[in-house]
Amino acid sequence: MSETVQSLEGLASLKPAAAEAPTYEKKVDAQGRAYATGKRKNAVARVWIKPGAGKILVNTKEIEVFFARPVLRMLIQQPLVATNRNGQYDVICTVSGGGLSGQAGAVRHGLAKALTYFEPELRGTLKRAGFLTRDSRVVERKKYGRAKARRSFQFSKR
């Protein structure tokens, strides 16, 4: 810092070189599958993807059987649709804990992470869409002196 800068061009020479963006490499196991864990509320999903015909199995059941509501099926397939990879990967996942909505969110999170491990160039698209962010909202705990987390008991004058 002992040298003095005489012009704006000289100021640019003092700026440190910009750090390079991290490069991500493909992470697959011996069977050619990418694995990731997804979480949402109290649900945890373990997701494996491999190239295939687009078959999705959840706890050894077809997705139409396990998630009967079309909204939940659409939620799970969002990462594949956003990256134009619908029907190109077979997805096998085991999910436990929570309810159906939380489990669908966990599968979506795990599927998006597994896609980035299989094809690292998709990371930007999935991150911009918000699929790689773990939704950390959970149910608030019940407090003492309250009926529920925030609701008080009914007031009575007498």
Tab-separated table of C-alpha atoms in Angstrom:
chain	number	residue	atom	x	y	z
A	1	MET	CA	0.000	0.000	0.000
A	2	SER	CA	3.034	2.256	-0.056
A	3	GLU	CA	2.653	3.107	-3.758
A	4	THR	CA	0.325	5.945	-4.726
A	5	VAL	CA	-2.014	5.778	-7.705
A	6	GLN	CA	-1.778	8.688	-10.147
A	7	SER	CA	-4.754	7.847	-12.413
A	8	LEU	CA	-7.871	5.676	-12.678
A	9	GLU	CA	-6.062	3.264	-15.015
A	10	GLY	CA	-3.488	2.701	-12.308
A	11	LEU	CA	-6.268	1.922	-9.865
A	12	ALA	CA	-7.435	-0.982	-12.043
A	13	SER	CA	-3.984	-2.558	-11.860
A	14	LEU	CA	-4.216	-2.759	-8.048
A	15	LYS	CA	-7.426	-4.812	-8.137
A	16	PRO	CA	-6.810	-8.522	-7.433
A	17	ALA	CA	-7.625	-11.011	-10.187
A	18	ALA	CA	-11.219	-12.270	-10.109
A	19	ALA	CA	-11.604	-15.751	-8.657
A	20	GLU	CA	-12.629	-18.403	-11.152
A	21	ALA	CA	-16.032	-20.006	-10.837
A	22	PRO	CA	-15.831	-23.480	-9.312
A	23	THR	CA	-16.037	-26.345	-11.786
A	24	TYR	CA	-18.235	-29.302	-10.927
A	25	GLU	CA	-17.498	-32.817	-12.138
A	26	LYS	CA	-19.813	-35.727	-12.803
A	27	LYS	CA	-20.419	-37.968	-9.744
A	28	VAL	CA	-21.697	-41.452	-10.630
A	29	ASP	CA	-21.308	-44.851	-8.969
A	30	ALA	CA	-20.124	-48.150	-10.486
A	31	GLN	CA	-23.583	-48.821	-12.008
A	32	GLY	CA	-23.615	-45.415	-13.731
A	33	ARG	CA	-26.171	-43.894	-11.349
A	34	ALA	CA	-26.110	-40.496	-9.645
A	35	TYR	CA	-27.278	-40.402	-6.020
A	36	ALA	CA	-28.594	-37.514	-3.935
A	37	THR	CA	-30.571	-36.948	-0.753
A	38	GLY	CA	-33.498	-34.532	-0.722
A	39	LYS	CA	-35.257	-33.130	2.329
A	40	ARG	CA	-38.481	-31.221	2.985
A	41	LYS	CA	-40.234	-30.751	6.351
A	42	ASN	CA	-39.748	-34.130	8.102
A	43	ALA	CA	-39.437	-36.155	4.884
A	44	VAL	CA	-36.146	-37.553	3.594
A	45	ALA	CA	-35.790	-38.952	0.067
A	46	ARG	CA	-32.889	-40.972	-1.318
A	47	VAL	CA	-32.847	-40.590	-5.115
A	48	TRP	CA	-30.895	-42.490	-7.776
A	49	ILE	CA	-31.053	-41.542	-11.465
A	50	LYS	CA	-29.671	-43.330	-14.515
A	51	PRO	CA	-30.273	-42.953	-18.261
A	52	GLY	CA	-33.434	-44.763	-19.282
A	53	ALA	CA	-36.988	-44.543	-20.550
A	54	GLY	CA	-38.287	-42.075	-17.951
A	55	LYS	CA	-39.706	-44.557	-15.430
A	56	ILE	CA	-40.121	-43.160	-11.899
A	57	LEU	CA	-40.374	-45.586	-8.956
A	58	VAL	CA	-41.074	-44.382	-5.414
A	59	ASN	CA	-40.649	-47.024	-2.688
A	60	THR	CA	-40.859	-49.759	-5.403
A	61	LYS	CA	-44.239	-48.398	-6.601
A	62	GLU	CA	-45.075	-46.474	-9.755
A	63	ILE	CA	-45.325	-42.707	-9.247
A	64	GLU	CA	-49.036	-42.789	-10.220
A	65	VAL	CA	-49.737	-45.277	-7.405
A	66	PHE	CA	-47.614	-43.667	-4.677
A	67	PHE	CA	-48.537	-40.036	-5.446
A	68	ALA	CA	-52.175	-40.231	-6.538
A	69	ARG	CA	-52.654	-36.438	-6.721
A	70	PRO	CA	-51.588	-34.956	-10.085
A	71	VAL	CA	-50.231	-31.836	-8.353
A	72	LEU	CA	-47.671	-33.913	-6.446
A	73	ARG	CA	-46.598	-35.770	-9.613
A	74	MET	CA	-46.190	-32.442	-11.414
A	75	LEU	CA	-44.128	-31.116	-8.488
A	76	ILE	CA	-41.726	-34.074	-8.686
A	77	GLN	CA	-41.208	-33.748	-12.432
A	78	GLN	CA	-40.460	-29.994	-12.351
A	79	PRO	CA	-36.632	-30.378	-12.406
A	80	LEU	CA	-36.839	-32.727	-15.411
A	81	VAL	CA	-39.217	-30.395	-17.282
A	82	ALA	CA	-37.129	-27.292	-16.499
A	83	THR	CA	-34.007	-28.932	-17.967
A	84	ASN	CA	-35.809	-30.612	-20.925
A	85	ARG	CA	-34.799	-34.074	-19.655
A	86	ASN	CA	-38.331	-35.485	-19.292
A	87	GLY	CA	-38.359	-39.159	-20.298
A	88	GLN	CA	-34.553	-39.472	-20.479
A	89	TYR	CA	-33.799	-40.743	-16.964
A	90	ASP	CA	-35.069	-43.595	-14.835
A	91	VAL	CA	-35.613	-42.389	-11.271
A	92	ILE	CA	-35.611	-44.755	-8.301
A	93	CYS	CA	-36.214	-43.260	-4.871
A	94	THR	CA	-37.005	-44.293	-1.333
A	95	VAL	CA	-38.780	-41.740	0.822
A	96	SER	CA	-39.710	-41.803	4.485
A	97	GLY	CA	-41.098	-39.471	7.123
A	98	GLY	CA	-43.564	-36.607	6.900
A	99	GLY	CA	-46.709	-36.499	4.798
A	100	LEU	CA	-47.317	-36.792	1.066
A	101	SER	CA	-46.658	-33.120	0.319
A	102	GLY	CA	-43.365	-33.120	2.216
A	103	GLN	CA	-42.338	-36.384	0.577
A	104	ALA	CA	-43.027	-34.990	-2.892
A	105	GLY	CA	-40.934	-31.917	-2.077
A	106	ALA	CA	-38.119	-34.133	-0.783
A	107	VAL	CA	-38.140	-36.221	-3.973
A	108	ARG	CA	-38.047	-33.031	-6.076
A	109	HIS	CA	-35.083	-31.688	-4.085
A	110	GLY	CA	-33.209	-35.003	-4.345
A	111	LEU	CA	-33.948	-35.332	-8.066
A	112	ALA	CA	-32.619	-31.833	-8.770
A	113	LYS	CA	-29.435	-32.555	-6.806
A	114	ALA	CA	-28.960	-35.900	-8.571
A	115	LEU	CA	-29.361	-34.182	-11.963
A	116	THR	CA	-26.566	-31.759	-11.090
A	117	TYR	CA	-24.328	-34.675	-10.111
A	118	PHE	CA	-25.073	-36.488	-13.382
A	119	GLU	CA	-24.917	-33.385	-15.624
A	120	PRO	CA	-23.034	-30.542	-13.853
A	121	GLU	CA	-23.840	-28.069	-16.667
A	122	LEU	CA	-27.529	-28.149	-15.595
A	123	ARG	CA	-26.646	-26.614	-12.216
A	124	GLY	CA	-27.256	-23.003	-13.345
A	125	THR	CA	-30.728	-23.759	-14.707
A	126	LEU	CA	-31.801	-25.704	-11.615
A	127	LYS	CA	-30.341	-23.149	-9.210
A	128	ARG	CA	-32.108	-20.228	-10.930
A	129	ALA	CA	-35.394	-22.146	-10.760
A	130	GLY	CA	-34.834	-22.688	-7.002
A	131	PHE	CA	-34.826	-26.497	-7.061
A	132	LEU	CA	-31.439	-26.894	-5.339
A	133	THR	CA	-32.403	-24.842	-2.279
A	134	ARG	CA	-33.575	-26.912	0.675
A	135	ASP	CA	-36.877	-25.492	1.896
A	136	SER	CA	-36.060	-25.153	5.588
A	137	ARG	CA	-39.570	-24.307	6.797
A	138	VAL	CA	-40.737	-26.739	9.471
A	139	VAL	CA	-43.680	-26.821	11.874
A	140	GLU	CA	-43.282	-24.469	14.824
A	141	ARG	CA	-43.161	-26.165	18.215
A	142	LYS	CA	-45.961	-25.916	20.759
A	143	LYS	CA	-45.270	-23.569	23.682
A	144	TYR	CA	-46.424	-24.073	27.259
A	145	GLY	CA	-49.406	-21.975	28.317
A	146	ARG	CA	-50.714	-22.080	24.716
A	147	ALA	CA	-53.222	-24.324	22.969
A	148	LYS	CA	-50.963	-24.703	19.913
A	149	ALA	CA	-47.776	-22.978	18.783
A	150	ARG	CA	-49.308	-19.482	18.923
A	151	ARG	CA	-53.010	-19.902	19.677
A	152	SER	CA	-54.001	-19.114	23.267
A	153	PHE	CA	-56.694	-20.836	25.234
A	154	GLN	CA	-60.205	-19.374	24.984
A	155	PHE	CA	-60.656	-16.392	27.296
A	156	SER	CA	-63.500	-16.443	29.805
A	157	LYS	CA	-64.376	-13.526	32.099
A	158	ARG	CA	-65.912	-15.840	34.742
